CSV table of C-alpha atoms in Angstrom, one decimal:
chain,number,residue,atom,x,y,z
A,1,UNK,CA,82.6,63.1,81.9
A,2,UNK,CA,80.7,65.8,83.2
A,3,UNK,CA,81.1,64.5,86.7
A,4,UNK,CA,85.0,64.6,86.1
A,5,UNK,CA,84.7,68.2,84.9
A,6,UNK,CA,82.5,69.3,87.8
A,7,UNK,CA,85.1,67.9,90.2
A,8,UNK,CA,88.0,69.4,88.7
A,9,UNK,CA,86.2,72.8,88.6
A,10,UNK,CA,85.4,72.4,92.2
A,11,UNK,CA,88.9,71.5,93.2
A,12,UNK,CA,90.3,74.5,91.3
A,13,UNK,CA,87.9,76.9,92.9
A,14,UNK,CA,88.9,75.7,96.4
A,15,UNK,CA,92.5,76.2,95.3
A,16,UNK,CA,91.9,79.8,94.3
A,17,UNK,CA,90.1,80.6,97.5
A,18,UNK,CA,92.9,79.3,99.6
A,19,UNK,CA,95.2,81.5,97.5
A,20,UNK,CA,93.2,84.7,98.2
A,21,UNK,CA,93.4,83.9,102.1
A,22,UNK,CA,97.0,83.5,101.8
A,23,UNK,CA,97.7,86.6,99.9
A,24,UNK,CA,95.3,88.5,102.4
A,25,UNK,CA,97.4,87.0,105.2
A,26,UNK,CA,100.6,87.9,103.8
A,27,UNK,CA,99.5,91.5,103.2
A,28,UNK,CA,98.0,91.6,106.9
A,29,UNK,CA,101.3,90.5,108.3
A,30,UNK,CA,103.2,93.1,106.4
A,31,UNK,CA,101.0,95.7,107.4
A,32,UNK,CA,101.5,94.7,111.0
A,33,UNK,CA,105.2,94.8,110.4
A,34,UNK,CA,104.9,98.3,109.2
A,35,UNK,CA,103.1,99.2,112.3
A,36,UNK,CA,106.1,97.9,114.3
A,37,UNK,CA,108.5,100.1,112.2
A,38,UNK,CA,106.3,103.1,113.0
A,39,UNK,CA,105.3,103.4,109.2
A,40,UNK,CA,101.6,104.0,109.8
A,41,UNK,CA,100.8,105.5,106.5
A,42,UNK,CA,102.1,102.4,104.6
A,43,UNK,CA,100.4,100.1,107.0
A,44,UNK,CA,97.0,101.9,106.6
A,45,UNK,CA,97.3,101.6,102.6
A,46,UNK,CA,97.9,97.9,103.1
A,47,UNK,CA,95.0,97.4,105.5
A,48,UNK,CA,92.8,99.3,102.7
A,49,UNK,CA,94.3,97.0,99.9
A,50,UNK,CA,92.9,94.0,102.0
A,51,UNK,CA,89.7,95.6,102.5
A,52,UNK,CA,89.4,96.5,98.9
A,53,UNK,CA,90.7,93.3,97.5
A,54,UNK,CA,89.3,90.7,99.9
A,55,UNK,CA,86.0,92.1,101.3
A,56,UNK,CA,84.1,89.8,103.6
A,57,UNK,CA,87.2,87.8,104.5
A,58,UNK,CA,88.4,87.4,108.2
A,59,UNK,CA,91.3,89.6,107.2
A,60,UNK,CA,89.2,92.5,105.7
A,61,UNK,CA,87.2,92.4,109.1
A,62,UNK,CA,90.5,92.6,111.1
A,63,UNK,CA,91.9,95.3,108.6
A,64,UNK,CA,88.9,97.5,109.2
A,65,UNK,CA,89.5,97.3,112.9
A,66,UNK,CA,93.3,98.3,112.6
A,67,UNK,CA,92.3,101.1,110.4
A,68,UNK,CA,89.7,102.3,112.8
A,69,UNK,CA,92.1,102.1,115.7
A,70,UNK,CA,95.1,103.8,113.7
A,71,UNK,CA,92.8,106.9,112.6
A,72,UNK,CA,92.0,107.3,116.5
A,73,UNK,CA,95.6,107.9,117.4
């Protein structure tokens, strides 16, 4: 019984992780779209949201790079 519970919890935790990655990717894509629309302020807010909500993710790293580049312009 313990084994079954552990397996279910493990599968559930993997599902939550992938949902976070999907949401971070979705926000990142939206931020890039905002940049293309010359809406830098909204793009910066979205990148900051990624950095705050998904620290350590690949999208947080990309968002930090974009924030740095946008602030230099």
